[in-house]
Amino acid sequence: MKTCLVVDDSPVIRKVSRRILEDLGFEVAEAANGVAAMAWCDAMMPDVILLDWWMPEMDGLEVLRRVRASHGGNVPQVIFCSGETEIERIREALEAGADEYIMKPFDGAIVAGKLQSLGLLQVRAA
């Protein structure tokens, strides 16, 4: 089973994300901030990270940079999931190593589409 680390300071976003990802067949872990996310990644690198931008203690961009610089940091597919909508900021995240970007609010179809585009989810036959 593929693993996903959901990193967001909002308990509601973590809960919604967990439900979507578990319904898609992922094993899900949660982190409420960047420091907790890095501790989790140091212990076990997930297959995918759903990452918020603005969080206390360490923002998502710093988490992304640290993950990519760490041992095994090339493994996870990183999907930024943020309310940040300015194209310059989105470009900054992608240039820093994010694989995809989702703008909040989002739903299961959006998450599934991004996971499919990254090869992490098989398209289900109708």
PDB file of C-alpha atoms in Angstrom:
ATOM      1  CA  MET A   1       0.000   0.000   0.000  1.00  0.00           C
ATOM      2  CA  LYS A   2       1.323   3.454  -0.890  1.00  0.00           C
ATOM      3  CA  THR A   3       1.817   5.933   1.938  1.00  0.00           C
ATOM      4  CA  CYS A   4       0.898   9.608   2.056  1.00  0.00           C
ATOM      5  CA  LEU A   5       1.916  12.190   4.616  1.00  0.00           C
ATOM      6  CA  VAL A   6      -0.626  15.014   4.906  1.00  0.00           C
ATOM      7  CA  VAL A   7       1.041  18.150   6.267  1.00  0.00           C
ATOM      8  CA  ASP A   8      -1.331  20.967   7.201  1.00  0.00           C
ATOM      9  CA  ASP A   9      -1.927  23.033  10.326  1.00  0.00           C
ATOM     10  CA  SER A  10      -5.706  22.767   9.829  1.00  0.00           C
ATOM     11  CA  PRO A  11      -7.244  19.703  11.495  1.00  0.00           C
ATOM     12  CA  VAL A  12     -10.211  19.988   9.113  1.00  0.00           C
ATOM     13  CA  ILE A  13      -7.996  19.884   6.009  1.00  0.00           C
ATOM     14  CA  ARG A  14      -6.081  16.927   7.446  1.00  0.00           C
ATOM     15  CA  LYS A  15      -9.335  15.066   8.147  1.00  0.00           C
ATOM     16  CA  VAL A  16     -10.778  15.739   4.680  1.00  0.00           C
ATOM     17  CA  SER A  17      -7.478  14.815   3.015  1.00  0.00           C
ATOM     18  CA  ARG A  18      -7.235  11.616   5.051  1.00  0.00           C
ATOM     19  CA  ARG A  19     -10.723  10.530   4.036  1.00  0.00           C
ATOM     20  CA  ILE A  20     -10.046  11.216   0.336  1.00  0.00           C
ATOM     21  CA  LEU A  21      -6.682   9.443   0.363  1.00  0.00           C
ATOM     22  CA  GLU A  22      -7.870   6.429   2.334  1.00  0.00           C
ATOM     23  CA  ASP A  23     -10.798   6.057  -0.078  1.00  0.00           C
ATOM     24  CA  LEU A  24      -8.196   5.999  -2.867  1.00  0.00           C
ATOM     25  CA  GLY A  25      -6.291   3.199  -1.133  1.00  0.00           C
ATOM     26  CA  PHE A  26      -3.476   5.111   0.577  1.00  0.00           C
ATOM     27  CA  GLU A  27      -2.136   4.582   4.069  1.00  0.00           C
ATOM     28  CA  VAL A  28      -2.191   8.078   5.596  1.00  0.00           C
ATOM     29  CA  ALA A  29      -0.142   9.793   8.283  1.00  0.00           C
ATOM     30  CA  GLU A  30      -0.599  13.380   9.439  1.00  0.00           C
ATOM     31  CA  ALA A  31       1.641  16.208  10.569  1.00  0.00           C
ATOM     32  CA  ALA A  32       0.352  19.536  11.900  1.00  0.00           C
ATOM     33  CA  ASN A  33       3.484  21.508  11.017  1.00  0.00           C
ATOM     34  CA  GLY A  34       6.749  21.331   9.125  1.00  0.00           C
ATOM     35  CA  VAL A  35       8.837  20.241  12.099  1.00  0.00           C
ATOM     36  CA  ALA A  36       6.589  17.221  12.676  1.00  0.00           C
ATOM     37  CA  ALA A  37       6.630  16.493   8.935  1.00  0.00           C
ATOM     38  CA  MET A  38      10.434  16.408   8.844  1.00  0.00           C
ATOM     39  CA  ALA A  39      10.538  14.109  11.881  1.00  0.00           C
ATOM     40  CA  TRP A  40       8.146  11.762  10.102  1.00  0.00           C
ATOM     41  CA  CYS A  41      10.180  11.873   6.866  1.00  0.00           C
ATOM     42  CA  ASP A  42      13.415  11.235   8.774  1.00  0.00           C
ATOM     43  CA  ALA A  43      11.832   8.098  10.258  1.00  0.00           C
ATOM     44  CA  MET A  44      10.144   6.851   7.075  1.00  0.00           C
ATOM     45  CA  MET A  45       9.955   8.615   3.722  1.00  0.00           C
ATOM     46  CA  PRO A  46       6.412   8.403   2.321  1.00  0.00           C
ATOM     47  CA  ASP A  47       5.491   7.764  -1.318  1.00  0.00           C
ATOM     48  CA  VAL A  48       3.656  11.076  -1.535  1.00  0.00           C
ATOM     49  CA  ILE A  49       3.427  14.239   0.567  1.00  0.00           C
ATOM     50  CA  LEU A  50       0.392  16.525   0.446  1.00  0.00           C
ATOM     51  CA  LEU A  51       1.917  19.773   1.707  1.00  0.00           C
ATOM     52  CA  ASP A  52       0.409  23.058   2.866  1.00  0.00           C
ATOM     53  CA  TRP A  53       2.387  26.264   2.362  1.00  0.00           C
ATOM     54  CA  TRP A  54       1.651  28.431   5.390  1.00  0.00           C
ATOM     55  CA  MET A  55       2.201  26.677   8.722  1.00  0.00           C
ATOM     56  CA  PRO A  56       3.731  27.536  12.077  1.00  0.00           C
ATOM     57  CA  GLU A  57       7.317  26.571  12.963  1.00  0.00           C
ATOM     58  CA  MET A  58       8.369  25.701   9.383  1.00  0.00           C
ATOM     59  CA  ASP A  59       6.507  26.572   6.209  1.00  0.00           C
ATOM     60  CA  GLY A  60       5.853  24.149   3.376  1.00  0.00           C
ATOM     61  CA  LEU A  61       8.485  25.576   1.068  1.00  0.00           C
ATOM     62  CA  GLU A  62      11.168  24.969   3.697  1.00  0.00           C
ATOM     63  CA  VAL A  63       9.832  21.448   4.281  1.00  0.00           C
ATOM     64  CA  LEU A  64      10.019  20.785   0.546  1.00  0.00           C
ATOM     65  CA  ARG A  65      13.594  22.030   0.310  1.00  0.00           C
ATOM     66  CA  ARG A  66      14.667  19.969   3.319  1.00  0.00           C
ATOM     67  CA  VAL A  67      12.929  16.832   2.072  1.00  0.00           C
ATOM     68  CA  ARG A  68      14.562  17.136  -1.342  1.00  0.00           C
ATOM     69  CA  ALA A  69      17.989  17.652   0.292  1.00  0.00           C
ATOM     70  CA  SER A  70      17.610  14.686   2.662  1.00  0.00           C
ATOM     71  CA  HIS A  71      18.553  11.047   2.112  1.00  0.00           C
ATOM     72  CA  GLY A  72      15.771   9.502   0.018  1.00  0.00           C
ATOM     73  CA  GLY A  73      14.283  12.943  -0.611  1.00  0.00           C
ATOM     74  CA  ASN A  74      13.961  12.263  -4.311  1.00  0.00           C
ATOM     75  CA  VAL A  75      11.481   9.442  -3.589  1.00  0.00           C
ATOM     76  CA  PRO A  76       8.258  11.157  -2.544  1.00  0.00           C
ATOM     77  CA  GLN A  77       6.028  12.889  -5.012  1.00  0.00           C
ATOM     78  CA  VAL A  78       5.203  16.236  -3.395  1.00  0.00           C
ATOM     79  CA  ILE A  79       1.874  17.901  -4.062  1.00  0.00           C
ATOM     80  CA  PHE A  80       1.574  21.418  -2.699  1.00  0.00           C
ATOM     81  CA  CYS A  81      -1.969  22.007  -1.486  1.00  0.00           C
ATOM     82  CA  SER A  82      -2.412  25.658  -0.648  1.00  0.00           C
ATOM     83  CA  GLY A  83      -4.615  28.707  -0.814  1.00  0.00           C
ATOM     84  CA  GLU A  84      -1.669  30.503  -2.430  1.00  0.00           C
ATOM     85  CA  THR A  85      -2.928  31.467  -5.900  1.00  0.00           C
ATOM     86  CA  GLU A  86      -0.304  33.837  -7.285  1.00  0.00           C
ATOM     87  CA  ILE A  87       1.424  32.288 -10.297  1.00  0.00           C
ATOM     88  CA  GLU A  88       4.846  33.457  -9.081  1.00  0.00           C
ATOM     89  CA  ARG A  89       4.393  31.568  -5.807  1.00  0.00           C
ATOM     90  CA  ILE A  90       3.167  28.434  -7.581  1.00  0.00           C
ATOM     91  CA  ARG A  91       6.181  28.602  -9.893  1.00  0.00           C
ATOM     92  CA  GLU A  92       8.431  28.995  -6.840  1.00  0.00           C
ATOM     93  CA  ALA A  93       7.020  25.795  -5.320  1.00  0.00           C
ATOM     94  CA  LEU A  94       7.423  23.849  -8.556  1.00  0.00           C
ATOM     95  CA  GLU A  95      10.970  25.119  -9.063  1.00  0.00           C
ATOM     96  CA  ALA A  96      11.828  24.132  -5.474  1.00  0.00           C
ATOM     97  CA  GLY A  97      10.865  20.540  -6.286  1.00  0.00           C
ATOM     98  CA  ALA A  98       7.101  20.161  -5.963  1.00  0.00           C
ATOM     99  CA  ASP A  99       5.661  17.724  -8.483  1.00  0.00           C
ATOM    100  CA  GLU A 100       2.127  19.146  -8.562  1.00  0.00           C
ATOM    101  CA  TYR A 101       0.069  21.966  -7.098  1.00  0.00           C
ATOM    102  CA  ILE A 102      -3.534  21.958  -5.849  1.00  0.00           C
ATOM    103  CA  MET A 103      -5.339  25.130  -4.843  1.00  0.00           C
ATOM    104  CA  LYS A 104      -7.667  25.079  -1.850  1.00  0.00           C
ATOM    105  CA  PRO A 105     -10.509  24.350  -1.685  1.00  0.00           C
ATOM    106  CA  PHE A 106     -10.212  20.947  -3.354  1.00  0.00           C
ATOM    107  CA  ASP A 107     -12.209  17.734  -3.623  1.00  0.00           C
ATOM    108  CA  GLY A 108     -11.578  14.051  -4.170  1.00  0.00           C
ATOM    109  CA  ALA A 109     -11.695  14.299  -7.959  1.00  0.00           C
ATOM    110  CA  ILE A 110      -8.957  16.943  -7.981  1.00  0.00           C
ATOM    111  CA  VAL A 111      -6.717  14.916  -5.666  1.00  0.00           C
ATOM    112  CA  ALA A 112      -7.348  11.725  -7.656  1.00  0.00           C
ATOM    113  CA  GLY A 113      -6.526  13.528 -10.897  1.00  0.00           C
ATOM    114  CA  LYS A 114      -3.208  14.794  -9.563  1.00  0.00           C
ATOM    115  CA  LEU A 115      -2.302  11.363  -8.189  1.00  0.00           C
ATOM    116  CA  GLN A 116      -3.160   9.790 -11.551  1.00  0.00           C
ATOM    117  CA  SER A 117      -1.027  12.320 -13.419  1.00  0.00           C
ATOM    118  CA  LEU A 118       1.903  11.380 -11.149  1.00  0.00           C
ATOM    119  CA  GLY A 119       1.387   7.651 -11.744  1.00  0.00           C
ATOM    120  CA  LEU A 120       0.404   7.014  -8.138  1.00  0.00           C
ATOM    121  CA  LEU A 121      -3.176   6.015  -8.867  1.00  0.00           C
ATOM    122  CA  GLN A 122      -4.505   3.758 -11.574  1.00  0.00           C
ATOM    123  CA  VAL A 123      -7.394   5.015 -13.674  1.00  0.00           C
ATOM    124  CA  ARG A 124     -10.397   2.910 -12.793  1.00  0.00           C
ATOM    125  CA  ALA A 125     -12.326   1.377 -15.674  1.00  0.00           C
ATOM    126  CA  ALA A 126     -15.974   2.388 -15.907  1.00  0.00           C
TER     127      ALA A 126
END
